[in-house]
PDB file of C-alpha atoms in Angstrom:
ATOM      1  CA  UNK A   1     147.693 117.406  30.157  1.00 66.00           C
ATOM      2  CA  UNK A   2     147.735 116.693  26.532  1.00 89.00           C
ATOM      3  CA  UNK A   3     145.870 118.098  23.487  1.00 94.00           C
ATOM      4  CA  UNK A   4     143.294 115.287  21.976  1.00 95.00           C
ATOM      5  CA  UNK A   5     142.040 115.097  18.434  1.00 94.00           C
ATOM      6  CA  UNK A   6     138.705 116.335  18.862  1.00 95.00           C
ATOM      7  CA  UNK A   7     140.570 119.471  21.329  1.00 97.00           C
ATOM      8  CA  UNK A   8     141.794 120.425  18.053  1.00 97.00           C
ATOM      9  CA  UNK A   9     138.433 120.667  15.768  1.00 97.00           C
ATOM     10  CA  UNK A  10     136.747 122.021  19.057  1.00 97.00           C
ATOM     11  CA  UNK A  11     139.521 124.978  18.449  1.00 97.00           C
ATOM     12  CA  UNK A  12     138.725 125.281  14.677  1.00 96.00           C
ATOM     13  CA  UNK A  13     134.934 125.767  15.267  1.00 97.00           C
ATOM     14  CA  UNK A  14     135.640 128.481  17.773  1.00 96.00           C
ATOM     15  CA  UNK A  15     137.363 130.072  15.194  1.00 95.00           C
ATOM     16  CA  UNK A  16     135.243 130.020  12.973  1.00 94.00           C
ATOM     17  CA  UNK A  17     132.776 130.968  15.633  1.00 94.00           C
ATOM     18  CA  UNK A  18     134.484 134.493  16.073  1.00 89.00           C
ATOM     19  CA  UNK A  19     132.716 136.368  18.881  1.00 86.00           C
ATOM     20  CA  UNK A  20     129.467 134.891  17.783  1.00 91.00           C
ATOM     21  CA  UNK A  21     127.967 133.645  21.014  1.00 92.00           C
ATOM     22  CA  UNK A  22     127.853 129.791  21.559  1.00 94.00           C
ATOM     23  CA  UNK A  23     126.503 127.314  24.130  1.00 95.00           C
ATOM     24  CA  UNK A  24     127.915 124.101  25.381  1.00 97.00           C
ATOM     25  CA  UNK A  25     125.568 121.763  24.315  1.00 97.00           C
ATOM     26  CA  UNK A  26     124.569 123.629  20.612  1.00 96.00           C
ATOM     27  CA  UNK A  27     128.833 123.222  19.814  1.00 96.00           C
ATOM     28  CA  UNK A  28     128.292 119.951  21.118  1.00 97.00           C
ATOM     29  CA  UNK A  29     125.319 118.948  18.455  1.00 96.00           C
ATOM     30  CA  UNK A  30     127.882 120.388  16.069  1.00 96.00           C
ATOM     31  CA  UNK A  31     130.786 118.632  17.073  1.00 97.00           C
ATOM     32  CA  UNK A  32     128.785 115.303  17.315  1.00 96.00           C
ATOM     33  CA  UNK A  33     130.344 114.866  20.763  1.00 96.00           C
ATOM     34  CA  UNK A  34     128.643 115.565  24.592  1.00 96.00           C
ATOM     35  CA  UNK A  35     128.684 119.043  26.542  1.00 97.00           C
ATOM     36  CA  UNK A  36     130.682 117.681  28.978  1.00 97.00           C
ATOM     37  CA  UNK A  37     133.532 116.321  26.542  1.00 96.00           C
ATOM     38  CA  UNK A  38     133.032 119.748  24.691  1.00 97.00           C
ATOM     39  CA  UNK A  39     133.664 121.701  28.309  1.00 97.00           C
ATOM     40  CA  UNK A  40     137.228 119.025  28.825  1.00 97.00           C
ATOM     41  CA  UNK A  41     138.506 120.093  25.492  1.00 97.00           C
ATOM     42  CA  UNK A  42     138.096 123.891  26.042  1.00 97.00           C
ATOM     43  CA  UNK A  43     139.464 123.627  29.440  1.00 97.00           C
ATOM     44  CA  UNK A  44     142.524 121.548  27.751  1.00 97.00           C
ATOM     45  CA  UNK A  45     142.684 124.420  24.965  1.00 97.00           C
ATOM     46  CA  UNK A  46     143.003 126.836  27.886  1.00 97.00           C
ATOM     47  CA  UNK A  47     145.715 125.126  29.758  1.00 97.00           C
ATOM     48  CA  UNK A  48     147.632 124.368  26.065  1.00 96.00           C
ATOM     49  CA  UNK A  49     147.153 128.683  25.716  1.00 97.00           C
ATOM     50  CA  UNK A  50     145.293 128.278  22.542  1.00 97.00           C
ATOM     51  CA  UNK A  51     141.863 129.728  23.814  1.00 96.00           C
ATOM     52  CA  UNK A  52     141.239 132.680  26.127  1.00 95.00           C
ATOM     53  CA  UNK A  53     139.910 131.443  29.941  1.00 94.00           C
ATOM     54  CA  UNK A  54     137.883 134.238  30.204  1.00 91.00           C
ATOM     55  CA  UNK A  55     136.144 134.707  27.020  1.00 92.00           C
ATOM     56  CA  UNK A  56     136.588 130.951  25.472  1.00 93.00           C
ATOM     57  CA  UNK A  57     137.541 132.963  22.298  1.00 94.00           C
ATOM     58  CA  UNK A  58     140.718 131.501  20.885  1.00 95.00           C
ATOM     59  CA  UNK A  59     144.495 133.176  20.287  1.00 95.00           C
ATOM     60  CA  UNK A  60     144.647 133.906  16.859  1.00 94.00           C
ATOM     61  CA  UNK A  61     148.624 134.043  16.782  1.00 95.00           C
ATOM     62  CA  UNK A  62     149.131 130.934  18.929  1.00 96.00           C
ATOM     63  CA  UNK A  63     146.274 129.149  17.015  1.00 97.00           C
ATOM     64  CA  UNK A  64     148.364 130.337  13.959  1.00 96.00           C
ATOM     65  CA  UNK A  65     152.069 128.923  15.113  1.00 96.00           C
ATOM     66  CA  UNK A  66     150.848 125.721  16.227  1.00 97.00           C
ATOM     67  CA  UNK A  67     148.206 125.546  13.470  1.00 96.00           C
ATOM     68  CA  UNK A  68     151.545 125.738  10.718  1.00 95.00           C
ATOM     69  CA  UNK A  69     154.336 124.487  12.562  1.00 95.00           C
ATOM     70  CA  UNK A  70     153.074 122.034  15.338  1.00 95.00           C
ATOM     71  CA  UNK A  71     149.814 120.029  14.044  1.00 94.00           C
ATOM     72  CA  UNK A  72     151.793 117.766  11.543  1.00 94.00           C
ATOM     73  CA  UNK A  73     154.002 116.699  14.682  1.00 95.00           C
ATOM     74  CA  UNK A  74     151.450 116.219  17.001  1.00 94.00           C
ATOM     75  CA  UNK A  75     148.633 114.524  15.042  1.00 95.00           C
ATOM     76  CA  UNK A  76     150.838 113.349  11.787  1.00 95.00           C
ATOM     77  CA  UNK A  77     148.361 111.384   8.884  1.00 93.00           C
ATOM     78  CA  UNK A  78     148.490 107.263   8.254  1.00 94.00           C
ATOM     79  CA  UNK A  79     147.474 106.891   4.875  1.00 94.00           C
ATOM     80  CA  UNK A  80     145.741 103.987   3.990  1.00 94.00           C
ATOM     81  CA  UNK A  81     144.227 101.928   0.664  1.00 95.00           C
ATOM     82  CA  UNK A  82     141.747 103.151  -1.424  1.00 96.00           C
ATOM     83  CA  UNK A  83     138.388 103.580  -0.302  1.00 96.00           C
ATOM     84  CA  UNK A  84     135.205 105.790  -0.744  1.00 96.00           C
ATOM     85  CA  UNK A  85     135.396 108.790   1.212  1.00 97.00           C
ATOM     86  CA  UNK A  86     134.893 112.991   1.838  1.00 97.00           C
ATOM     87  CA  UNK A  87     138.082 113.891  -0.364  1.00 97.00           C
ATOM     88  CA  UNK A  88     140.761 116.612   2.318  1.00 97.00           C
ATOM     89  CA  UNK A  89     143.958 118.262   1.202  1.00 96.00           C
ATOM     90  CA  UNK A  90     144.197 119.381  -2.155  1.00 95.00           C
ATOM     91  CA  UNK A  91     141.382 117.379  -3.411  1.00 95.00           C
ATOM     92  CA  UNK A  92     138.670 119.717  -1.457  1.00 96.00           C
ATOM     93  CA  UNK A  93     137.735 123.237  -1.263  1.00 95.00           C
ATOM     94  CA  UNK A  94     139.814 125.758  -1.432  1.00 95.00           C
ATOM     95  CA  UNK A  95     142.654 124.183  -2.668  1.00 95.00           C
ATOM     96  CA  UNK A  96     140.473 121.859  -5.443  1.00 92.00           C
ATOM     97  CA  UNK A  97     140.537 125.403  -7.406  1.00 91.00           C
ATOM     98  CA  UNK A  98     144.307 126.513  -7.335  1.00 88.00           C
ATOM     99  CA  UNK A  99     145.722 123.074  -7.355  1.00 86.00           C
ATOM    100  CA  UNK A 100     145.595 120.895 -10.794  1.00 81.00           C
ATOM    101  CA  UNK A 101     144.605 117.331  -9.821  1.00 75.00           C
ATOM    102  CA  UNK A 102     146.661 114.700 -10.597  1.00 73.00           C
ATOM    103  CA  UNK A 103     146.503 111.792 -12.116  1.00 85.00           C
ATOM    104  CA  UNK A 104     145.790 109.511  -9.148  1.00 87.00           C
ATOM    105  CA  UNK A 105     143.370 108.616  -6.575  1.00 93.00           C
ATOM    106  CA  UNK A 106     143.141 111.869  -4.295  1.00 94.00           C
ATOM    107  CA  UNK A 107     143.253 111.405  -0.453  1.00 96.00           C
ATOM    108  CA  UNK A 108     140.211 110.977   1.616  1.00 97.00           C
ATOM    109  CA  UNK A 109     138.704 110.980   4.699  1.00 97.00           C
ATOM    110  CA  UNK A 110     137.272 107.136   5.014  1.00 97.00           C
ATOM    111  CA  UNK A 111     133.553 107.932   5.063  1.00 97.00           C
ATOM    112  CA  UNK A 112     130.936 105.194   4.500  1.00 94.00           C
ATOM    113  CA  UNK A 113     128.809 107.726   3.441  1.00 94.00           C
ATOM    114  CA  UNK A 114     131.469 109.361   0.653  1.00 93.00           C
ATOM    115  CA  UNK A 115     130.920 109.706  -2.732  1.00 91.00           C
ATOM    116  CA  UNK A 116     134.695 109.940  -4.304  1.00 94.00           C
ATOM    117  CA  UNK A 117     137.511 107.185  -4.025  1.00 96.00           C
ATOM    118  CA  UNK A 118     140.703 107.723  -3.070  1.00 96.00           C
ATOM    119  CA  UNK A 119     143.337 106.775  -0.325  1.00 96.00           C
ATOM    120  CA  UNK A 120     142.290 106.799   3.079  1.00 97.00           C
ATOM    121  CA  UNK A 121     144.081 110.252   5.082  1.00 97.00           C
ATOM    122  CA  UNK A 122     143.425 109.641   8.979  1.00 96.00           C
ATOM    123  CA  UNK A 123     141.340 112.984   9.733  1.00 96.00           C
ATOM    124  CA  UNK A 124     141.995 114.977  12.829  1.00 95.00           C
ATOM    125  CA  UNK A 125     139.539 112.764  14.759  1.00 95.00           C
ATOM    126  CA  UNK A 126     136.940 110.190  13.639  1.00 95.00           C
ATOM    127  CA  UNK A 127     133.876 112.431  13.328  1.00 96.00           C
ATOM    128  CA  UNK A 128     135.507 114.978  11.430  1.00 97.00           C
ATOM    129  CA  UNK A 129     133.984 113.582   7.774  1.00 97.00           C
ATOM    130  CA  UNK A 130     130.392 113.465   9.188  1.00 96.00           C
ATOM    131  CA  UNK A 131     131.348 117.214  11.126  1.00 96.00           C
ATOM    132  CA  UNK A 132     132.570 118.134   7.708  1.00 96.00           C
ATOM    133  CA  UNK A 133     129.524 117.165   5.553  1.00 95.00           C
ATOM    134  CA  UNK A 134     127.002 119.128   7.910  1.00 95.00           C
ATOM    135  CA  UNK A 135     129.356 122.258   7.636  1.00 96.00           C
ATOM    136  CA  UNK A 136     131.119 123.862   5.010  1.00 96.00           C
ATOM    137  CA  UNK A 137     133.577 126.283   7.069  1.00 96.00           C
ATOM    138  CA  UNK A 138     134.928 123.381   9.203  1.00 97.00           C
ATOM    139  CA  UNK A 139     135.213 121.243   5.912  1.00 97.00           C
ATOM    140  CA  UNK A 140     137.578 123.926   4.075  1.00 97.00           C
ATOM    141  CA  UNK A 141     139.328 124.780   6.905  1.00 97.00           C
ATOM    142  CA  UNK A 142     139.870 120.496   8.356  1.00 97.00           C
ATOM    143  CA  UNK A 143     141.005 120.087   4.697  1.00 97.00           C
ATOM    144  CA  UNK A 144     143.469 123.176   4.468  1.00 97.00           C
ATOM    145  CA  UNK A 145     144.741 121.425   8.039  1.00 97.00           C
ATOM    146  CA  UNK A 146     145.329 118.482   6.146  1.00 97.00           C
ATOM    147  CA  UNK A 147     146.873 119.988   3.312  1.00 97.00           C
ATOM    148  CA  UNK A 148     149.832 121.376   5.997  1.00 97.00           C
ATOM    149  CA  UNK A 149     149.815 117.874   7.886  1.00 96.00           C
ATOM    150  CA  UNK A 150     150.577 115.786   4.720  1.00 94.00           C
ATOM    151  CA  UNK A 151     150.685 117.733   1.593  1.00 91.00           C
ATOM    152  CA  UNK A 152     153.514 118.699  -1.157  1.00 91.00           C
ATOM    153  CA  UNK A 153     155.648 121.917  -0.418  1.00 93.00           C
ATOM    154  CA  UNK A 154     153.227 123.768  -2.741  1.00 92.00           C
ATOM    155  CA  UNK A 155     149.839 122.719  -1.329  1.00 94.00           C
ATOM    156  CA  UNK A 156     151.649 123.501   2.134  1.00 95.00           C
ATOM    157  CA  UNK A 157     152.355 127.042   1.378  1.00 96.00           C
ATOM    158  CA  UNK A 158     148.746 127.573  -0.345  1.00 96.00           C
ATOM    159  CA  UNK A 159     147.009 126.015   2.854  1.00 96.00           C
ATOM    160  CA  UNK A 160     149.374 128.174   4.906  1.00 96.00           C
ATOM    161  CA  UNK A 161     148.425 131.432   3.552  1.00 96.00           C
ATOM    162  CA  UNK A 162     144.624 130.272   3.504  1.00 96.00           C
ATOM    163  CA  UNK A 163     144.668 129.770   6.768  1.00 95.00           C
ATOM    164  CA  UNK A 164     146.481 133.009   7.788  1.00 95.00           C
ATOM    165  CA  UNK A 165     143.820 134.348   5.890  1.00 92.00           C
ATOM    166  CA  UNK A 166     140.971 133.172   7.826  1.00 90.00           C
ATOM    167  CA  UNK A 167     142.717 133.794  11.289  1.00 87.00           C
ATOM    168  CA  UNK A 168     143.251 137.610  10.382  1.00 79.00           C
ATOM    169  CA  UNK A 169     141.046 138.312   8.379  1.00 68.00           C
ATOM    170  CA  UNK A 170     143.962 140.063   6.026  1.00 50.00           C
ATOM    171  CA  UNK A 171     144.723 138.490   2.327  1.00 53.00           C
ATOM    172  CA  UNK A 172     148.346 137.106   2.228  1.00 48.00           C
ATOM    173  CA  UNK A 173     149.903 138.089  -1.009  1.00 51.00           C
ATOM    174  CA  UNK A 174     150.283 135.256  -3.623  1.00 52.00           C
ATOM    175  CA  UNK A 175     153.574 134.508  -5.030  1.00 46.00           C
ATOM    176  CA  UNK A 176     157.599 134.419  -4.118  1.00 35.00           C
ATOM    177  CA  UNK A 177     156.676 137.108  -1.661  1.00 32.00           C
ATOM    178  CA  UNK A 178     154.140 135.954   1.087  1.00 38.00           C
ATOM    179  CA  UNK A 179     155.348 135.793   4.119  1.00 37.00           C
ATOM    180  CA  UNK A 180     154.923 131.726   4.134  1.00 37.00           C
ATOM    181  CA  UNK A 181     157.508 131.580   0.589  1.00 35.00           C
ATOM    182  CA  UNK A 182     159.639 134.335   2.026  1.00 34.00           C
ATOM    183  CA  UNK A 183     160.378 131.786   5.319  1.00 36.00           C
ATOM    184  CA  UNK A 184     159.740 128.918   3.413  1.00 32.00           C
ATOM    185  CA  UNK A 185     162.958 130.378   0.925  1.00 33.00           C
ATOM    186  CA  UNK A 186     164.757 131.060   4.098  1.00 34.00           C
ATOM    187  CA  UNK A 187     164.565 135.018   4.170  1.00 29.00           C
TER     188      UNK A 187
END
């Protein structure tokens, strides 16, 4: 058994889901994939110990580790030439705010449907720019994923304490001192 791309934005939505109630084939409209390919990627999320088998619910903590220190091994980025696309990483929500742009093409999604050019960033799985346009939680958080998979040692450490945010709930402190610059530093 091994995790698949679309596994892994099956286990975003679900956290972003909460203990909101779901269905099979209403996460599968979402997901732009079938019930049955939505019911193979929680089972694989169960057997990987990311989601719950009773409850579907995922593991906050495990979803955390692997989140920060697995996904860039597992499903590393091929960047590509420029083309039009939904912009990830630092060049969308949050990070767009806390992050001065630089002065180059920012990395994108390949979209045909995009609006901003930039170089092509694989995303997570094929659908994920059409998943993202439809839904603004799964954009921020696919883009704060892809911050961590390819981004700077800065835009790392802001994604990582984003993301920490969501899972808990609880605002990481900004600075030297969060828990992501205090490992980062070696402490």
């Amino acid at each position: 058994m091994s995790l698949q791309s679309h596994d892994i934005v099956a286990l975003f939505k679900l956290v972003l889901l909460g203990d909101r109630r779901w269905t099979y084939e209403a996460l599968a409209n979402e997901l732009l994939v079938s019930p049955s390919g939505l019911h193979k990627s929680v089972q694989r999320l169960v057997k990987a110990r990311l989601v719950m088998r009773s409850s579907h619910t995922p593991i906050r903590r495990a979803v955390e580790e692997f989140t920060i220190h697995g996904l860039k091994y597992v499903f590393p980025p091929e960047r590509g030439s420029l083309t039009r696309g939904v912009p990830t990483g630092y060049a969308a929500p949050p990070l767009n705010q806390e992050i001065i742009q630089p002065n180059e093409h920012p990395p994108v999604w390949p979209y045909v449907h995009g609006t901003i050019r930039g170089y092509g960033f694989t995303p997570l799985h094929p659908d994920v720019p059409a998943i993202a346009v439809q839904d603004r939680e799964m954009y921020e958080l696919l883009a704060l994923v892809d911050a961590i998979r390819g981004g700077r040692a800065r835009e790392v450490r802001i994604a990582v304490d984003e993301i920490r945010n969501r899972l808990t709930g609880v605002k990481q402190p900004k600075g030297r001192f969060s828990r992501s610059a205090g490992q980062m530093a070696g402490s």
